[in-house]
PDB file of C-alpha atoms in Angstrom:
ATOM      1  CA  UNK B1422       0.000   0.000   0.000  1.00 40.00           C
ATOM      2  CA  UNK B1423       2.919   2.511   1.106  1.00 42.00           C
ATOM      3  CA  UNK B1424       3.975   2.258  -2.685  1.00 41.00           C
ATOM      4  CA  UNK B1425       1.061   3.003  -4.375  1.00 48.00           C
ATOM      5  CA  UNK B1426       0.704   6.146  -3.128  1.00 46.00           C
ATOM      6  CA  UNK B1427       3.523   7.454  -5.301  1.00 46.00           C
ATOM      7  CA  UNK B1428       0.993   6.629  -8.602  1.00 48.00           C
ATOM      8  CA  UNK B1429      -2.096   8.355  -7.101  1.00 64.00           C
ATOM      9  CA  UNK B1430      -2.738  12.024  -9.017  1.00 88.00           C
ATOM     10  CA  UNK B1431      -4.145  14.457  -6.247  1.00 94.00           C
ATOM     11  CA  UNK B1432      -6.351  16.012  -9.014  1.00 92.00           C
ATOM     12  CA  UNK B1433      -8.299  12.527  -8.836  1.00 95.00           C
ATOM     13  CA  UNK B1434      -9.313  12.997  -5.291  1.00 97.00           C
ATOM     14  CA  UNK B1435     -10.777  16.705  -5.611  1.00 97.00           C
ATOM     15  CA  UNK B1436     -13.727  16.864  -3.197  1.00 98.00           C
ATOM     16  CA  UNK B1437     -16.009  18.884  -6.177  1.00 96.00           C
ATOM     17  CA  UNK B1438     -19.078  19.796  -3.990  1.00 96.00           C
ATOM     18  CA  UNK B1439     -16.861  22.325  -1.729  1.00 97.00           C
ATOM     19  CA  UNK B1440     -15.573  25.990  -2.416  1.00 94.00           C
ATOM     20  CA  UNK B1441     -12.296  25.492  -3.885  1.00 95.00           C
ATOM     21  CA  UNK B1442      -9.968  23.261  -2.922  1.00 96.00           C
ATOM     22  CA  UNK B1443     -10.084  20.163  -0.851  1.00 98.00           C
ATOM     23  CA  UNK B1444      -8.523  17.326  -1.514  1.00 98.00           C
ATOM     24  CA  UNK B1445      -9.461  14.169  -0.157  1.00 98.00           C
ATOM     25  CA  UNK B1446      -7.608  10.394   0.154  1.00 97.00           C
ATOM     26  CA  UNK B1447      -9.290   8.002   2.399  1.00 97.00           C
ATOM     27  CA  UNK B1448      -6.632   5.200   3.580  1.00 96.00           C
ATOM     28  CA  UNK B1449      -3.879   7.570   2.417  1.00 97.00           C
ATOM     29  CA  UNK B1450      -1.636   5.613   5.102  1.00 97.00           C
ATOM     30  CA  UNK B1451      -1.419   1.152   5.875  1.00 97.00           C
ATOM     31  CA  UNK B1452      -2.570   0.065   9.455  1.00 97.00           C
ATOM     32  CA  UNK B1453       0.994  -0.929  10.225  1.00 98.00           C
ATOM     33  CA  UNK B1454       2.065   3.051   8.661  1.00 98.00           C
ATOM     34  CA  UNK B1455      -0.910   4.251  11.430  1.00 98.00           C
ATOM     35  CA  UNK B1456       0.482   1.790  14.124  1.00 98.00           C
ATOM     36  CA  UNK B1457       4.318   3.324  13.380  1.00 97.00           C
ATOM     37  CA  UNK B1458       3.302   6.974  13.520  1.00 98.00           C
ATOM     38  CA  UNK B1459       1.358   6.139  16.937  1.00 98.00           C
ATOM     39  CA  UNK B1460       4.276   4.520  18.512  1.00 98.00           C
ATOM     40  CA  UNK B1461       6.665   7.095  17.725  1.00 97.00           C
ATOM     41  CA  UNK B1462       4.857  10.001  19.117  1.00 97.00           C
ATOM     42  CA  UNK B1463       3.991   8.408  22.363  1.00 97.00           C
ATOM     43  CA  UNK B1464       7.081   7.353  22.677  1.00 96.00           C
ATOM     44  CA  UNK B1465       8.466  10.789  21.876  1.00 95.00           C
ATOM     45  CA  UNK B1466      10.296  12.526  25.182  1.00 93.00           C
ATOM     46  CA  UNK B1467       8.178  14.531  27.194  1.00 93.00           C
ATOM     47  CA  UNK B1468       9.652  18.144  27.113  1.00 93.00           C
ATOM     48  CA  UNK B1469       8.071  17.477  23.554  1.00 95.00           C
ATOM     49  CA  UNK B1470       4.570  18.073  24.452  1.00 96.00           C
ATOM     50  CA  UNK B1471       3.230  21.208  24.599  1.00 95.00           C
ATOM     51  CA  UNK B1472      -0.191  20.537  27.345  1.00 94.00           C
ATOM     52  CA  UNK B1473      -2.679  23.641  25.910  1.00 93.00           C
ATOM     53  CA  UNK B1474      -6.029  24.159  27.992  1.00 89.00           C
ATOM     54  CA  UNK B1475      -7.916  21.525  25.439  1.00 89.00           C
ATOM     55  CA  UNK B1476      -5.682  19.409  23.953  1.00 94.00           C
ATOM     56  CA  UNK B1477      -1.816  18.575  23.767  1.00 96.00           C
ATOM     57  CA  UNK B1478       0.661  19.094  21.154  1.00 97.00           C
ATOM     58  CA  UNK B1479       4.134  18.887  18.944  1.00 97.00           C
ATOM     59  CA  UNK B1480       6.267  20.433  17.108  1.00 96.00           C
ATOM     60  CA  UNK B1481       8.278  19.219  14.745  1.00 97.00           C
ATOM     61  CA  UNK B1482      10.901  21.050  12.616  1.00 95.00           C
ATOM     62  CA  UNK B1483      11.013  24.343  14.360  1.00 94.00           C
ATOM     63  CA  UNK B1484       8.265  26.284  16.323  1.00 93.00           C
ATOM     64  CA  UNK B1485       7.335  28.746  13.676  1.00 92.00           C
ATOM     65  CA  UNK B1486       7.658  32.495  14.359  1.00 90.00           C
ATOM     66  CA  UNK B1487       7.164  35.829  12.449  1.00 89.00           C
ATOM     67  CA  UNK B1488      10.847  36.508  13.220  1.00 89.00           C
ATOM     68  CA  UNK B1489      11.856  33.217  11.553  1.00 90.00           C
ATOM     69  CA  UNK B1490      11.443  29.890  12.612  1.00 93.00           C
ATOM     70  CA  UNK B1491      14.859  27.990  14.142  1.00 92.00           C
ATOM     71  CA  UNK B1492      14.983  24.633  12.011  1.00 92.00           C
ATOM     72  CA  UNK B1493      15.193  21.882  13.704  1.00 93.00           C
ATOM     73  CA  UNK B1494      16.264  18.397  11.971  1.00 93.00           C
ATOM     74  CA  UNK B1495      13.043  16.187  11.698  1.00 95.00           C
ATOM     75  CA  UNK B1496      13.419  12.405  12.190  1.00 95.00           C
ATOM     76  CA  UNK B1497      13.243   9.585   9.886  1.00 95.00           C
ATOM     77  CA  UNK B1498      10.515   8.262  11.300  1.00 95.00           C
ATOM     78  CA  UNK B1499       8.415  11.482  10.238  1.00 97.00           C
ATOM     79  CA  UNK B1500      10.286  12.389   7.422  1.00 97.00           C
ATOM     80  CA  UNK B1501       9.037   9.588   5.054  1.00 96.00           C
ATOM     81  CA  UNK B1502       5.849  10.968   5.247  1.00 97.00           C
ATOM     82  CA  UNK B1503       6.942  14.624   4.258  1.00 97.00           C
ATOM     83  CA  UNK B1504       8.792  13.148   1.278  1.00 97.00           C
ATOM     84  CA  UNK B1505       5.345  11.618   0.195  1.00 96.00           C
ATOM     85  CA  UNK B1506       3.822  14.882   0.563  1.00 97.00           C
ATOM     86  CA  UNK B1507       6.527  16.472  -1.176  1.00 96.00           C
ATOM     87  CA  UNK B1508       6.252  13.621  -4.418  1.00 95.00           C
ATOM     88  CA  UNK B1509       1.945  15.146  -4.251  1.00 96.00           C
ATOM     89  CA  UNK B1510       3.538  18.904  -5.371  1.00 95.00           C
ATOM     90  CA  UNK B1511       1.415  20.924  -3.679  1.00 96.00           C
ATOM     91  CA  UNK B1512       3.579  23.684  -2.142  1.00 96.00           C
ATOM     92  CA  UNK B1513       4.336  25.114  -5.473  1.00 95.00           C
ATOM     93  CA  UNK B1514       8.111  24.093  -5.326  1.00 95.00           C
ATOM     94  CA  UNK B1515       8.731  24.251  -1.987  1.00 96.00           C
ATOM     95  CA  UNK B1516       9.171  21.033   0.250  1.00 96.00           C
ATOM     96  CA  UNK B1517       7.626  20.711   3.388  1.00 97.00           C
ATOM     97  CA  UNK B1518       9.523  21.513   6.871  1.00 96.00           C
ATOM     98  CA  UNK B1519       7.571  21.910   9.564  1.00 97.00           C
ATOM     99  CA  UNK B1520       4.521  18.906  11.556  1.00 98.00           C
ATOM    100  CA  UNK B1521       2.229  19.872  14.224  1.00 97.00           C
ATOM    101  CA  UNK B1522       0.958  17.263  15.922  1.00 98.00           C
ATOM    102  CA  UNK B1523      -2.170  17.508  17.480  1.00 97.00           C
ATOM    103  CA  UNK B1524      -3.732  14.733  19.929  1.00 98.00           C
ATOM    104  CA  UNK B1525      -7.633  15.444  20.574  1.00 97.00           C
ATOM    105  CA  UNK B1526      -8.805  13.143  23.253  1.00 97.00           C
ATOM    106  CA  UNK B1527     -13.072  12.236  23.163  1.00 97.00           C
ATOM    107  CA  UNK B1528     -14.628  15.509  23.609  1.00 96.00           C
ATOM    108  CA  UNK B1529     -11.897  18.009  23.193  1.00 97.00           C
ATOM    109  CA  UNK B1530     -11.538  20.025  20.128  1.00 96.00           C
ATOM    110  CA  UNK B1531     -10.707  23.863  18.550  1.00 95.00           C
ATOM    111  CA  UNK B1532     -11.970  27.194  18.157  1.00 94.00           C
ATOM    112  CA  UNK B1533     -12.682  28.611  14.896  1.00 94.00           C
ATOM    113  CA  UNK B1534      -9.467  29.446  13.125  1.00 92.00           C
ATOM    114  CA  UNK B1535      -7.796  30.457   9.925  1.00 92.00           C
ATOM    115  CA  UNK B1536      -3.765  28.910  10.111  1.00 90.00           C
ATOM    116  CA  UNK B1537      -2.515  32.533   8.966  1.00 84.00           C
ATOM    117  CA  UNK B1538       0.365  33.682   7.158  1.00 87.00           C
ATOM    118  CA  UNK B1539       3.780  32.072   8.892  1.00 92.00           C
ATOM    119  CA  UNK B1540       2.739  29.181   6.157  1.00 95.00           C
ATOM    120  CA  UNK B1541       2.909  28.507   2.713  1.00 96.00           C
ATOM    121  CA  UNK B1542      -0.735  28.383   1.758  1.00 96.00           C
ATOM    122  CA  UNK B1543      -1.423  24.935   2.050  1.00 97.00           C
ATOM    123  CA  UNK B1544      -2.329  22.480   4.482  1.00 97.00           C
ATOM    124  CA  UNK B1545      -1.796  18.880   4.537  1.00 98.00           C
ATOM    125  CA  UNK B1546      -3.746  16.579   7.425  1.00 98.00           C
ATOM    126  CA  UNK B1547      -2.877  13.305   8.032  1.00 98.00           C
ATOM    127  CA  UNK B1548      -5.075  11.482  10.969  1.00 98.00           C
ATOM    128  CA  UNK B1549      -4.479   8.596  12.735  1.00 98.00           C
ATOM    129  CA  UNK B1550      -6.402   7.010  15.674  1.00 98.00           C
ATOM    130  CA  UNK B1551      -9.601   8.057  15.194  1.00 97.00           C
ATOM    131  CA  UNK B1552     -12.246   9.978  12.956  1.00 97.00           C
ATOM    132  CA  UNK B1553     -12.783  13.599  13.170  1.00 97.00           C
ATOM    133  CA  UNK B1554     -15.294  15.957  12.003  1.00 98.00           C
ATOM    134  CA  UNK B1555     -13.970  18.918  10.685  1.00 98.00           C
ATOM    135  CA  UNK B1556     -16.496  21.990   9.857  1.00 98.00           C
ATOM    136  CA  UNK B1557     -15.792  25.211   7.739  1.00 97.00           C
ATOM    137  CA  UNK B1558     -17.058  28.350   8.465  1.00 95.00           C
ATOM    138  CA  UNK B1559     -18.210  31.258   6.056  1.00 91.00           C
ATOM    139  CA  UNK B1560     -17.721  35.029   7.774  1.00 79.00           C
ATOM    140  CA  UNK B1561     -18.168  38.281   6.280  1.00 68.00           C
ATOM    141  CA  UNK B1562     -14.973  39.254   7.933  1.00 62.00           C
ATOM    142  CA  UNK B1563     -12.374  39.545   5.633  1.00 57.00           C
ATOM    143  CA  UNK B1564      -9.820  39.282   8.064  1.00 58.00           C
ATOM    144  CA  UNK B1565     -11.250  36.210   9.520  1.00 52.00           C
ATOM    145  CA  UNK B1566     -12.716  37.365  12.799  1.00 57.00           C
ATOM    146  CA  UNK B1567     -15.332  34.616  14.109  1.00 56.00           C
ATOM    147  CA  UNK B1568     -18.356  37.394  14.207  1.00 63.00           C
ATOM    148  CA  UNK B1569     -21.538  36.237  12.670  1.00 75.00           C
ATOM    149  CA  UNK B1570     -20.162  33.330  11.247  1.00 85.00           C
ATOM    150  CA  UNK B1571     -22.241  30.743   9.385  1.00 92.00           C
ATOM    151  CA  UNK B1572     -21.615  26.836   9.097  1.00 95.00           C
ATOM    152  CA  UNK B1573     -21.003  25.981   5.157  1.00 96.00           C
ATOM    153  CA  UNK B1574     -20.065  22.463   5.170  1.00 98.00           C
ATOM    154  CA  UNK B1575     -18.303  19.398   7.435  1.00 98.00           C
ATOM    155  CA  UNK B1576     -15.742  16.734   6.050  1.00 98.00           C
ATOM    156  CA  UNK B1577     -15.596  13.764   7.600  1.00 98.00           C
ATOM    157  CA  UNK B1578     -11.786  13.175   8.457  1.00 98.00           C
ATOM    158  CA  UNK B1579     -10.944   8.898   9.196  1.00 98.00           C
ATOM    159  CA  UNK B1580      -7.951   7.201  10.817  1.00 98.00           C
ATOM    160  CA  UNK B1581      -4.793   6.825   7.887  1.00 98.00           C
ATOM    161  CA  UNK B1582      -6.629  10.114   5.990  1.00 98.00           C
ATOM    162  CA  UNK B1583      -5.292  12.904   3.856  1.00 98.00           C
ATOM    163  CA  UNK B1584      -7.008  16.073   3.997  1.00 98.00           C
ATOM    164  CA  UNK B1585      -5.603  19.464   1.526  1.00 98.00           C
ATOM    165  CA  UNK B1586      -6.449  22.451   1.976  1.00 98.00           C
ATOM    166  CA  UNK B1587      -5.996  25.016  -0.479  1.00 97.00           C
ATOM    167  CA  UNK B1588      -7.126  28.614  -1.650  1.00 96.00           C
ATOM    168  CA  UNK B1589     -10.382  29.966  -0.242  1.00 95.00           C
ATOM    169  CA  UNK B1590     -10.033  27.250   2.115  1.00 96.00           C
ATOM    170  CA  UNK B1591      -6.917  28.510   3.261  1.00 96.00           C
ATOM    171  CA  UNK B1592      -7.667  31.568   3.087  1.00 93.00           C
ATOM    172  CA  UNK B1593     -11.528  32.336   4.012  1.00 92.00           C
ATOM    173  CA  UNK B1594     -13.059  29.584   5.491  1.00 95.00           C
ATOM    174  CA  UNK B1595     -12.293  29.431   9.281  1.00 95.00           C
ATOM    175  CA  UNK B1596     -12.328  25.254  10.494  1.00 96.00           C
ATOM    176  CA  UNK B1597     -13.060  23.708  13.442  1.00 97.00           C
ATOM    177  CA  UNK B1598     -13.605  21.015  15.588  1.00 97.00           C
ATOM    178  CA  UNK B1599     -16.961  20.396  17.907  1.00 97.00           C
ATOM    179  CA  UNK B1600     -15.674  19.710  21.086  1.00 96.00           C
ATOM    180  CA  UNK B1601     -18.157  16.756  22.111  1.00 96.00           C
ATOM    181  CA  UNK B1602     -17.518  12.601  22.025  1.00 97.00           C
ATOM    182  CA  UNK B1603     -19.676  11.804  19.143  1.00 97.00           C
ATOM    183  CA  UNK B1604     -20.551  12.860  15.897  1.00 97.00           C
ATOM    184  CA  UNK B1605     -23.927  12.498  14.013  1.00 96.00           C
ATOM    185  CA  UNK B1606     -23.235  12.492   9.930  1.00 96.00           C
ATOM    186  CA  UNK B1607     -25.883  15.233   8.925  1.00 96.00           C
ATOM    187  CA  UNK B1608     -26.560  16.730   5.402  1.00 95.00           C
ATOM    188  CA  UNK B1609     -23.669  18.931   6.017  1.00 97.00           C
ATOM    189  CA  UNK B1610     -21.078  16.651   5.612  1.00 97.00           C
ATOM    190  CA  UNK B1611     -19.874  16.616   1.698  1.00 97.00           C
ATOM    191  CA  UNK B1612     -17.483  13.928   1.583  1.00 97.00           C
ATOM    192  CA  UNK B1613     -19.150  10.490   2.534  1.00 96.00           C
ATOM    193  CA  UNK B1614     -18.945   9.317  -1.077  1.00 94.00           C
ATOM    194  CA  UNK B1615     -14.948   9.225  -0.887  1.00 96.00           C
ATOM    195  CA  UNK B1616     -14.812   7.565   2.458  1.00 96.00           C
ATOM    196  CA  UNK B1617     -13.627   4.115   3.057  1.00 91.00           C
ATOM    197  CA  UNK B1618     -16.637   2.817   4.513  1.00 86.00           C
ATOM    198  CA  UNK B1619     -20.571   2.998   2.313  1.00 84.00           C
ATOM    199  CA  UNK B1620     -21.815   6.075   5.828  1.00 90.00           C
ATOM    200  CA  UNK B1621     -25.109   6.268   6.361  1.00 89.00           C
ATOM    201  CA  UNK B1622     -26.354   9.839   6.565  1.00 90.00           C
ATOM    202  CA  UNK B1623     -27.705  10.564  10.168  1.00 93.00           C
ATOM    203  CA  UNK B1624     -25.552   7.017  11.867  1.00 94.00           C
ATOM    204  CA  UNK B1625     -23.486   8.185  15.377  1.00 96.00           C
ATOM    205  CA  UNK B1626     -19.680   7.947  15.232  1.00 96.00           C
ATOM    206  CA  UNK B1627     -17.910   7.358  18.983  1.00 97.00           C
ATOM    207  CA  UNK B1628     -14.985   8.822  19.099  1.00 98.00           C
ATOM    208  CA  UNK B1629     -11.751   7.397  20.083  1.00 98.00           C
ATOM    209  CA  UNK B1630      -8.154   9.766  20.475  1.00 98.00           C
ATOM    210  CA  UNK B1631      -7.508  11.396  17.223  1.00 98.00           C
ATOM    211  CA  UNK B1632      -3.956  12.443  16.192  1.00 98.00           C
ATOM    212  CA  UNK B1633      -3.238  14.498  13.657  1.00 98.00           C
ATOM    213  CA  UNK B1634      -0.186  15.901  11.520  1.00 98.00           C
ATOM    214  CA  UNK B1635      -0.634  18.900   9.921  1.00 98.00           C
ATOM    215  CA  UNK B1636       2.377  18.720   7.439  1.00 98.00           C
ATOM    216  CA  UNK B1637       3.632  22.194   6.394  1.00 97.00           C
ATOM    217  CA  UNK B1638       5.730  24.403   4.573  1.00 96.00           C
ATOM    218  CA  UNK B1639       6.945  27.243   6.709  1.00 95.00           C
ATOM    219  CA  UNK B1640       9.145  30.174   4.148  1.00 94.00           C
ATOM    220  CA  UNK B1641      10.929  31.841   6.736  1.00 90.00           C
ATOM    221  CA  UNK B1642      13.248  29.890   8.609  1.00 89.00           C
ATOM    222  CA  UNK B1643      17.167  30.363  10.042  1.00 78.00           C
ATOM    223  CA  UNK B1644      20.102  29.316   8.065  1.00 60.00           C
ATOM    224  CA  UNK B1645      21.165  26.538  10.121  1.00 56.00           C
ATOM    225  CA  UNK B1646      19.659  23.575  11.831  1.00 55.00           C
ATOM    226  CA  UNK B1647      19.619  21.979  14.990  1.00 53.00           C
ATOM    227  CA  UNK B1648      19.110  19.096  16.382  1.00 55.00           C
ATOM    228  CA  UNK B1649      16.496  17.878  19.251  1.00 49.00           C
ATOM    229  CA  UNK B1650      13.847  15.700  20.335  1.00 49.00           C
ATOM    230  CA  UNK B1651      13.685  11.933  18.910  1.00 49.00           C
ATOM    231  CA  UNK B1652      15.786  11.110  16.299  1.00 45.00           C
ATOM    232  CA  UNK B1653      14.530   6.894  15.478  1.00 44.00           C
TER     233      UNK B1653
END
């Protein structure tokens, strides 16, 4: 399965019933790529994680900054998975540098958000664990503020999933994710057609942990790396 990937055209897994542009590829990782990634990060050190007021968290590569973000070597373990990325060509030239992991635990979740301009505009999701889902909001803010906001659509995000985001979903669109332990798969959801499993509109979804790696490219970074954190 790992090998395949490296045939699959991203244009093929467009999710067309969405403002432009999501990309979608259910069982984009094996179970045994899913079990690795879990292992790893668990058994990462603990100075790693970063405890917020909702949910825990990693960097990897750097900690991105508006000053420039110190580059920090990432492991092999990881870096496989930013090569694939890379092979998709999505950051217009520009390779990817920089994972956040995320862990959500059953009922915690995030605000509103857009992922702002420290990035190249472009984000990659891969989730492991568990399903997510993850709803976009419209606001006539241009700058984003969460002010009369008004729910547009949901994607339903599963375990070993790829999720792009690009253009107005980068850049208009805040996302977020319902803090609660299960999720009911209404009308707003546009992607059950390109899951791995036939969802029935309106079924409940338990949630387990959810981890997440937001792969990204971030432009402004030092001149010289360092090295920290696990290196397996």
């Amino acid at each position: 399965m790992e090998n395949d990937r490296n045939f699959y055209s991203i244009q093929n897994y467009s999710v067309t019933n969405v403002e432009p542009t999501a990309y979608y590829i259910s069982e984009f990782l094996s179970p045994k790529e899913e079990s690795n990634i879990l292992s790893n990060i668990y058994s990462s050190p603990k100075p790693k994680w970063t405890q917020l007021s909702n949910r825990r968290l990693q960097n990897w590569g750097g900690i991105p900054h508006s000053k420039g973000m110190i580059a920090e070597t990432i492991p092999s373990w990881l870096q496989s998975y930013l090569d694939r990325i890379n092979s998709l060509d999505l950051m217009g030239g520009n390779k990817p540098n920089h994972v956040l992991v995320n862990e959500y635990m059953p009922g915690q979740g995030i605000m509103p958000h857009l992922d702002g301009s420290l990035f190249y505009p472009t984000i990659t999701t891969i989730s492991v664990g568990s399903h997510i889902v993850l709803k976009f909001w419209e606001t006539p803010d241009a700058n984003g503020n969460v002010g009369d906001m008004k729910l547009a659509f949901s994607l339903l995000l599963e375990p070993r999933s790829l999720l792009v985001l690009q253009d107005k979903l980068f850049h208009q669109y805040l996302h977020s994710i319902e803090e609660c332990k299960e999720d009911i798969l209404d009308d707003s959801i546009r992607n059950l057609n390109m899951c791995s499993v036939k969802y029935v509109k309106g079924c409940k979804l338990v949630r387990g942990t959810r981890v997440s790696l937001t792969i990204r490219h971030v432009p402004k970074t030092t001149s010289f790396k360092i090295n920290i954190g696990n290196k397996r």
